[in-house]
C-alpha cells in the first residue's frame, strides 16, 4: 500500500521555471519535463494556482548578496557565502497559493482538496529565533511550477473570498513587513515612515501599520501617490521632493517620526536617521537603491537610536497575517498577472518597478480559470 494518498491522477512531469545558476535572466529556464515531486512523510503536495514575485528572487539569481568581507562578491541569500543552502537547479517562488492534491504518511487524507497559502519559511529550530532561517525557493523548491511539495504544517487554510491571485500577493511581503514592525515594537498611535511604499513589502507595511493602530507615512516615486494614499497612508512624500527631511516634516505637520521602515537604503539612509526622533527606531529588510550606505555614527549615538535588521518572520507573525486576511483588514494589491511561460517578461517588468503592489505568476494550465 502506498504511503501517499492522492485526490486524482497526477502527472509524472510538470512545467516549471528552473534557476540554473547565478547570472542574468538567461539562467531562468522554462521547462516542461520537470519531475513532479512526491510528498514525503509529514508533507503535502499542492497543485499551484498562483505565486507572487519578490526582490529576493532577483537578488538570488544575480548572486547580489555579497559577503561580509566583500560586498561585491557573488553570493546567495543565506549565509552570504560558504554556508548557502542554494543548489542548482532550483525552482524559486515563495508566495504560493494552491490546492492540496496528495498527502504523505501521517498527514490526514481529509486535507486533500484544501485551498492553502504557504508559509514559505524553513525555520530549522523550534523557538522564535530566525538566526538559522531558510526558505522555500532557496533551500528547497518553491512555487514557480505546477506542483510543489512542502511540510504539511506550512500549508495554511485561509478562509477568505479572495481569488488565488489576490491571496498570492501577501505572504513574503507582508510577513516580512509584520516582522519589521514586531522587531521595532511599533505600537498604536506611533508614526512610521515607510520607504519604497508602493512595492510589495512597503504597501504591506502601510496596511499592517493601520491594522495595529499605527500611523504610516509613505515615500514613493512620482505618480504612485494616490495609490498609496488609497491603502491607508496618512500622507505621501515623493522621492524627488528635494530635501527629504524638510518634506517629511511638512507631511507630518511637524509631528515626530517614531519608526522608519526602510526598504530602499542607498543615498537617503542618513537622512532617514536624521528624520527619526530621539530614541527612535530604524528597521530594514531591503536595500533596492544600494546596500552599502554612509552612516554618521554621531547621528546614531547622540540621538540614542536603535537599528534593526529583519528578514522573513516568525510562525506567530504568519498566523497573525492569516488572521488579518480573514478579518478583512488587508487589501490585495495586484500589480500584474503573468503566465508561467512568460516568466522572463514578468521579471523584467518587476525589475522596472513601474507597478504598485505585487506581480503574480500563474501556471499556463490555470490561466483560463478563476484568478
Coordinates of C-alpha atoms in Angstrom, one line a residue:
X1 CA 0.0 0.0 0.0
X2 CA 1.3 3.4 -0.9
X3 CA 2.3 5.9 1.8
X4 CA 0.9 8.7 -0.4
X5 CA -2.8 9.5 -0.7
X6 CA -3.9 11.3 -3.8
X7 CA -7.1 13.0 -4.9
X8 CA -6.7 12.4 -8.7
X9 CA -4.2 11.3 -11.3
X10 CA -1.1 13.4 -11.0
X11 CA 1.2 13.6 -14.0
X12 CA 4.8 12.4 -13.8
X13 CA 6.3 15.7 -15.1
X14 CA 5.3 19.3 -14.9
X15 CA 6.1 22.8 -16.2
X16 CA 8.4 24.9 -14.0
X17 CA 10.8 27.8 -14.2
X18 CA 14.2 26.5 -13.2
X19 CA 17.1 28.6 -12.0
X20 CA 20.2 27.0 -13.4
X21 CA 22.9 29.3 -11.8
X22 CA 23.8 32.8 -10.8
X23 CA 23.6 35.4 -13.6
X24 CA 21.2 37.1 -15.9
X25 CA 17.7 36.2 -16.9
X26 CA 19.1 33.5 -19.3
X27 CA 19.7 31.5 -16.1
X28 CA 15.9 31.1 -15.7
X29 CA 14.7 28.3 -18.0
X30 CA 11.0 27.4 -18.6
X31 CA 10.8 23.6 -18.8
X32 CA 8.0 21.1 -19.4
X33 CA 9.9 17.9 -18.2
X34 CA 10.5 18.6 -14.5
X35 CA 9.6 15.6 -12.3
X36 CA 6.5 16.2 -10.1
X37 CA 7.7 16.0 -6.5
X38 CA 6.3 13.3 -4.2
X39 CA 5.3 14.3 -0.7
X40 CA 7.4 12.6 2.0
X41 CA 6.1 11.7 5.4
X42 CA 4.6 14.7 7.0
X43 CA 4.3 16.6 3.7
X44 CA 1.6 17.6 1.3
X45 CA 1.6 18.1 -2.5
X46 CA -0.2 21.2 -3.8
X47 CA -1.3 22.0 -7.3
X48 CA 0.0 25.6 -7.6
X49 CA -2.7 28.2 -8.6
X50 CA -0.6 31.4 -8.2
X51 CA 2.8 32.6 -7.0
X52 CA 3.9 36.1 -6.2
X53 CA 7.2 37.6 -7.2
X54 CA 9.8 39.2 -4.9
X55 CA 13.1 41.1 -4.9
X56 CA 14.7 38.1 -3.3
X57 CA 14.1 36.1 -6.4
X58 CA 16.2 38.6 -8.4
X59 CA 19.0 39.1 -5.9
X60 CA 19.4 35.3 -5.5
X61 CA 19.6 34.9 -9.3
X62 CA 22.1 37.6 -9.6
X63 CA 24.1 36.4 -6.5
X64 CA 23.8 40.0 -5.3
X65 CA 24.0 39.5 -1.6
X66 CA 27.8 39.8 -1.3
X67 CA 29.7 38.7 1.8
X68 CA 30.6 40.5 5.0
X69 CA 34.2 40.7 3.8
X70 CA 33.4 41.7 0.2
X71 CA 30.0 43.4 -0.6
X72 CA 30.6 42.9 -4.3
X73 CA 31.2 39.2 -4.2
X74 CA 28.7 36.9 -5.9
X75 CA 26.8 35.2 -3.1
X76 CA 23.4 33.9 -2.4
X77 CA 20.9 34.9 0.3
X78 CA 21.5 32.5 3.3
X79 CA 25.0 32.6 4.8
X80 CA 26.2 35.1 2.2
X81 CA 28.9 32.7 1.1
X82 CA 30.1 29.3 2.1
X83 CA 27.1 28.4 4.2
X84 CA 24.5 28.8 1.5
X85 CA 21.8 26.1 1.1
X86 CA 21.2 27.1 -2.5
X87 CA 21.9 24.4 -5.1
X88 CA 21.2 24.3 -8.8
X89 CA 18.9 23.6 -10.5
X90 CA 16.4 25.3 -8.2
X91 CA 12.7 26.3 -8.6
X92 CA 12.2 29.7 -6.9
X93 CA 8.9 31.2 -5.8
X94 CA 7.8 31.9 -2.2
X95 CA 4.3 33.4 -2.2
X96 CA 2.5 30.2 -3.2
X97 CA -1.2 29.5 -3.2
X98 CA -2.7 26.2 -4.3
X99 CA -4.9 23.2 -3.6
X100 CA -3.7 20.0 -1.7
X101 CA -3.9 17.1 -4.1
X102 CA -1.8 14.5 -2.2
X103 CA -0.6 13.8 1.3
X104 CA 2.3 11.9 2.7
X105 CA 2.3 9.4 5.5
X106 CA 0.9 10.8 8.9
X107 CA -1.0 13.6 7.2
X108 CA -4.8 13.3 7.4
X109 CA -6.3 12.3 4.0
X110 CA -9.1 14.8 4.8
X111 CA -6.7 17.6 3.9
X112 CA -6.9 16.8 0.3
X113 CA -8.8 19.5 -1.5
X114 CA -8.0 22.3 0.9
X115 CA -7.0 25.6 -0.7
X116 CA -3.9 26.8 1.2
X117 CA -1.4 29.7 1.4
X118 CA 2.1 28.5 2.0
X119 CA 4.3 29.7 4.9
X120 CA 7.5 29.6 2.9
X121 CA 9.9 29.9 5.8
X122 CA 12.2 27.0 6.8
X123 CA 12.7 27.7 10.5
X124 CA 15.2 25.0 11.3
X125 CA 14.5 25.3 15.0
X126 CA 11.6 25.2 17.5
X127 CA 11.8 28.6 19.0
X128 CA 11.2 32.1 17.5
X129 CA 14.9 32.7 16.7
X130 CA 15.4 33.4 13.0
X131 CA 19.2 33.1 13.1
X132 CA 19.1 29.9 11.1
X133 CA 16.2 30.5 8.9
X134 CA 15.9 29.5 5.2
X135 CA 13.0 29.5 2.7
X136 CA 11.2 27.5 0.1
X137 CA 12.5 28.6 -3.3
X138 CA 16.1 28.7 -1.9
X139 CA 16.8 25.8 0.5
X140 CA 14.2 23.6 -1.3
X141 CA 12.0 24.1 -4.4
X142 CA 9.3 26.7 -4.4
X143 CA 6.1 27.6 -6.4
X144 CA 7.2 28.7 -9.9
X145 CA 5.8 25.4 -11.1
X146 CA 2.6 23.4 -11.5
X147 CA 3.2 21.4 -8.3
X148 CA 5.1 21.9 -5.1
X149 CA 5.7 19.6 -2.1
X150 CA 6.1 21.1 1.4
X151 CA 5.7 20.3 5.1
X152 CA 2.0 19.9 6.0
X153 CA 2.2 22.4 8.8
X154 CA 3.3 25.1 6.4
X155 CA 0.2 24.8 4.3
X156 CA -2.4 27.1 5.9
X157 CA -6.0 27.0 5.0
X158 CA -7.3 30.6 4.8
X159 CA -11.0 31.4 5.0
X160 CA -11.4 34.3 2.5
X161 CA -13.4 35.1 -0.6
X162 CA -10.2 36.5 -2.3
X163 CA -9.1 34.9 -5.5
X164 CA -5.9 32.8 -5.7
X165 CA -4.0 35.6 -7.4
X166 CA -5.1 38.1 -4.7
X167 CA -4.1 35.7 -1.9
X168 CA -0.7 35.2 -3.6
X169 CA 0.1 38.9 -3.0
X170 CA 0.5 38.7 0.8
X171 CA 2.9 36.0 2.0
X172 CA 6.5 37.0 1.8
X173 CA 6.0 40.8 1.6
X174 CA 3.5 41.0 4.4
X175 CA 5.3 38.5 6.7
X176 CA 8.5 40.5 6.2
X177 CA 6.6 43.7 7.0
X178 CA 4.9 42.4 10.0
X179 CA 8.3 41.1 11.4
X180 CA 9.8 44.5 10.8
X181 CA 7.1 46.1 12.8
X182 CA 7.5 43.4 15.5
X183 CA 11.3 44.0 15.7
X184 CA 10.9 47.7 16.0
X185 CA 8.0 47.4 18.5
X186 CA 5.6 49.6 16.6
X187 CA 2.6 50.5 18.9
X188 CA -0.8 52.0 18.3
X189 CA -0.5 55.8 17.8
X190 CA 3.1 55.8 16.7
X191 CA 4.1 57.4 13.4
X192 CA 6.0 55.2 10.9
X193 CA 7.8 56.4 7.8
X194 CA 7.8 53.7 5.1
X195 CA 10.2 53.9 2.1
X196 CA 9.5 52.0 -1.1
X197 CA 5.8 52.2 0.0
X198 CA 4.4 51.3 -3.5
X199 CA 6.2 48.0 -3.6
X200 CA 5.1 44.6 -2.2
X201 CA 6.7 44.9 1.3
X202 CA 6.2 48.7 1.5
X203 CA 2.5 48.6 0.6
X204 CA 2.1 45.8 3.1
X205 CA 3.7 47.8 5.9
X206 CA 1.3 50.7 5.2
X207 CA -1.7 48.4 5.8
X208 CA -0.1 46.5 8.6
X209 CA 0.6 49.7 10.5
X210 CA -3.1 50.5 10.2
X211 CA -4.0 47.0 11.4
X212 CA -2.1 47.6 14.7
X213 CA -3.3 51.3 15.0
X214 CA 0.0 53.0 14.0
X215 CA 0.0 55.9 11.5
X216 CA 2.0 55.3 8.3
X217 CA 3.6 58.0 6.1
X218 CA 5.0 56.9 2.7
X219 CA 7.9 57.7 0.5
X220 CA 7.2 56.7 -3.1
X221 CA 8.1 57.5 -6.7
X222 CA 6.2 60.2 -8.5
X223 CA 2.9 59.0 -10.0
X224 CA 2.2 56.5 -7.2
X225 CA 1.0 58.9 -4.5
X226 CA -2.8 58.3 -4.9
X227 CA -2.5 54.5 -4.9
X228 CA -0.6 54.5 -1.6
X229 CA -3.0 57.1 0.0
X230 CA -5.8 54.7 -1.0
X231 CA -4.5 51.9 1.1
X232 CA -4.0 53.9 4.2
X233 CA -1.0 56.2 4.1
X234 CA -1.6 59.4 6.2
X235 CA 0.5 61.4 3.8
X236 CA 2.9 60.8 0.9
X237 CA 6.4 62.3 0.1
X238 CA 7.8 61.7 -3.4
X239 CA 11.4 60.6 -3.6
X240 CA 12.3 63.6 -5.8
X241 CA 10.8 66.2 -3.4
X242 CA 14.3 67.7 -2.7
X243 CA 15.2 68.0 1.0
X244 CA 13.7 64.7 2.3
X245 CA 14.0 65.8 6.0
X246 CA 12.0 69.0 5.3
X247 CA 9.5 67.2 3.1
X248 CA 8.7 64.7 5.8
X249 CA 8.4 67.4 8.4
X250 CA 5.8 69.1 6.2
X251 CA 4.0 65.9 5.6
X252 CA 3.7 65.2 9.4
X253 CA 3.0 68.8 10.2
X254 CA 6.0 68.8 12.5
X255 CA 5.0 65.7 14.4
X256 CA 7.9 63.3 15.2
X257 CA 8.6 60.0 13.4
X258 CA 8.9 57.2 15.8
X259 CA 10.0 54.4 13.4
X260 CA 11.5 54.3 9.9
X261 CA 10.7 51.1 8.0
X262 CA 13.2 51.3 5.2
X263 CA 13.3 49.1 2.1
X264 CA 15.4 51.4 -0.1
X265 CA 18.7 52.2 1.6
X266 CA 21.2 54.0 -0.7
X267 CA 21.8 57.7 -0.6
X268 CA 18.8 58.5 1.6
X269 CA 19.9 56.3 4.5
X270 CA 21.5 59.0 6.7
X271 CA 18.6 61.4 6.1
X272 CA 16.2 58.7 7.4
X273 CA 18.2 58.6 10.6
X274 CA 18.0 62.4 10.8
X275 CA 14.2 62.2 10.4
X276 CA 13.8 59.9 13.4
X277 CA 13.0 61.4 16.8
X278 CA 15.5 60.9 19.6
X279 CA 15.3 57.3 20.8
X280 CA 13.6 56.4 17.5
X281 CA 13.9 53.0 15.8
X282 CA 15.1 52.2 12.3
X283 CA 14.2 48.8 10.7
X284 CA 15.2 47.5 7.3
X285 CA 14.6 44.4 5.2
X286 CA 15.9 45.6 1.9
X287 CA 18.2 47.9 0.0
X288 CA 16.9 48.3 -3.5
X289 CA 18.7 51.6 -4.0
X290 CA 22.0 50.3 -2.7
X291 CA 23.1 48.1 0.2
X292 CA 26.3 50.0 1.1
X293 CA 25.4 53.3 2.8
X294 CA 27.0 56.2 4.6
X295 CA 26.3 56.3 8.3
X296 CA 27.2 59.3 10.5
X297 CA 27.7 57.5 13.8
X298 CA 27.2 60.7 15.7
X299 CA 23.6 60.8 14.5
X300 CA 23.0 57.3 15.8
X301 CA 24.7 57.7 19.2
X302 CA 23.7 61.3 20.0
X303 CA 20.0 60.5 19.3
X304 CA 20.1 57.1 21.1
X305 CA 18.7 55.4 18.0
X306 CA 18.0 51.7 17.5
X307 CA 18.9 49.9 14.2
X308 CA 17.1 46.6 13.4
X309 CA 17.8 44.2 10.6
X310 CA 14.9 41.9 9.7
X311 CA 14.2 39.1 7.3
X312 CA 11.1 36.9 6.9
X313 CA 9.1 36.4 10.1
X314 CA 8.1 34.1 12.9
X315 CA 5.4 31.4 12.9
X316 CA 3.4 33.7 15.2
X317 CA 3.7 36.6 12.7
X318 CA 2.4 34.3 9.9
X319 CA -0.6 33.3 11.9
X320 CA -1.3 36.9 12.7
X321 CA -1.1 37.7 8.9
X322 CA -3.7 34.9 8.2
X323 CA -6.0 36.4 10.9
X324 CA -5.7 39.9 9.3
X325 CA -6.6 38.4 5.9
X326 CA -9.6 36.5 7.3
X327 CA -10.8 39.6 9.2
X328 CA -10.6 41.7 6.0
X329 CA -8.0 44.1 7.4
X330 CA -5.7 43.8 4.4
X331 CA -6.4 44.7 0.8
X332 CA -4.6 42.8 -2.0
X333 CA -2.7 44.9 -4.5
X334 CA -2.3 43.1 -7.8
X335 CA 0.2 45.0 -10.0
X336 CA 0.1 42.5 -12.8
X337 CA -0.6 38.8 -13.7
X338 CA 1.6 36.7 -16.0
X339 CA 1.7 33.2 -17.4
X340 CA 4.4 31.0 -16.0
X341 CA 5.7 30.5 -19.6
X342 CA 6.1 34.3 -19.8
X343 CA 8.3 34.5 -16.8
X344 CA 11.1 36.5 -18.4
X345 CA 8.8 39.3 -19.2
X346 CA 7.3 39.2 -15.7
X347 CA 10.7 39.5 -14.0
X348 CA 11.7 42.3 -16.4
X349 CA 8.6 44.2 -15.6
X350 CA 9.2 43.5 -11.9
X351 CA 12.7 44.9 -12.1
X352 CA 11.4 48.1 -13.9
X353 CA 9.3 48.9 -10.8
X354 CA 6.5 50.5 -12.8
X355 CA 3.7 49.0 -10.8
X356 CA 2.1 49.2 -7.3
X357 CA 1.7 46.1 -5.2
X358 CA 2.7 42.7 -6.3
X359 CA 3.2 40.8 -9.6
X360 CA 1.8 37.3 -9.7
X361 CA 2.7 34.3 -11.9
X362 CA 0.0 31.8 -12.8
X363 CA 0.7 28.3 -14.4
X364 CA -0.5 28.3 -18.0
X365 CA -2.9 25.5 -17.3
X366 CA -4.7 27.7 -14.8
X367 CA -4.7 30.9 -16.9
X368 CA -8.3 30.5 -18.2
X369 CA -9.6 29.7 -14.7
X370 CA -10.8 31.9 -11.8
X371 CA -8.0 34.3 -10.9

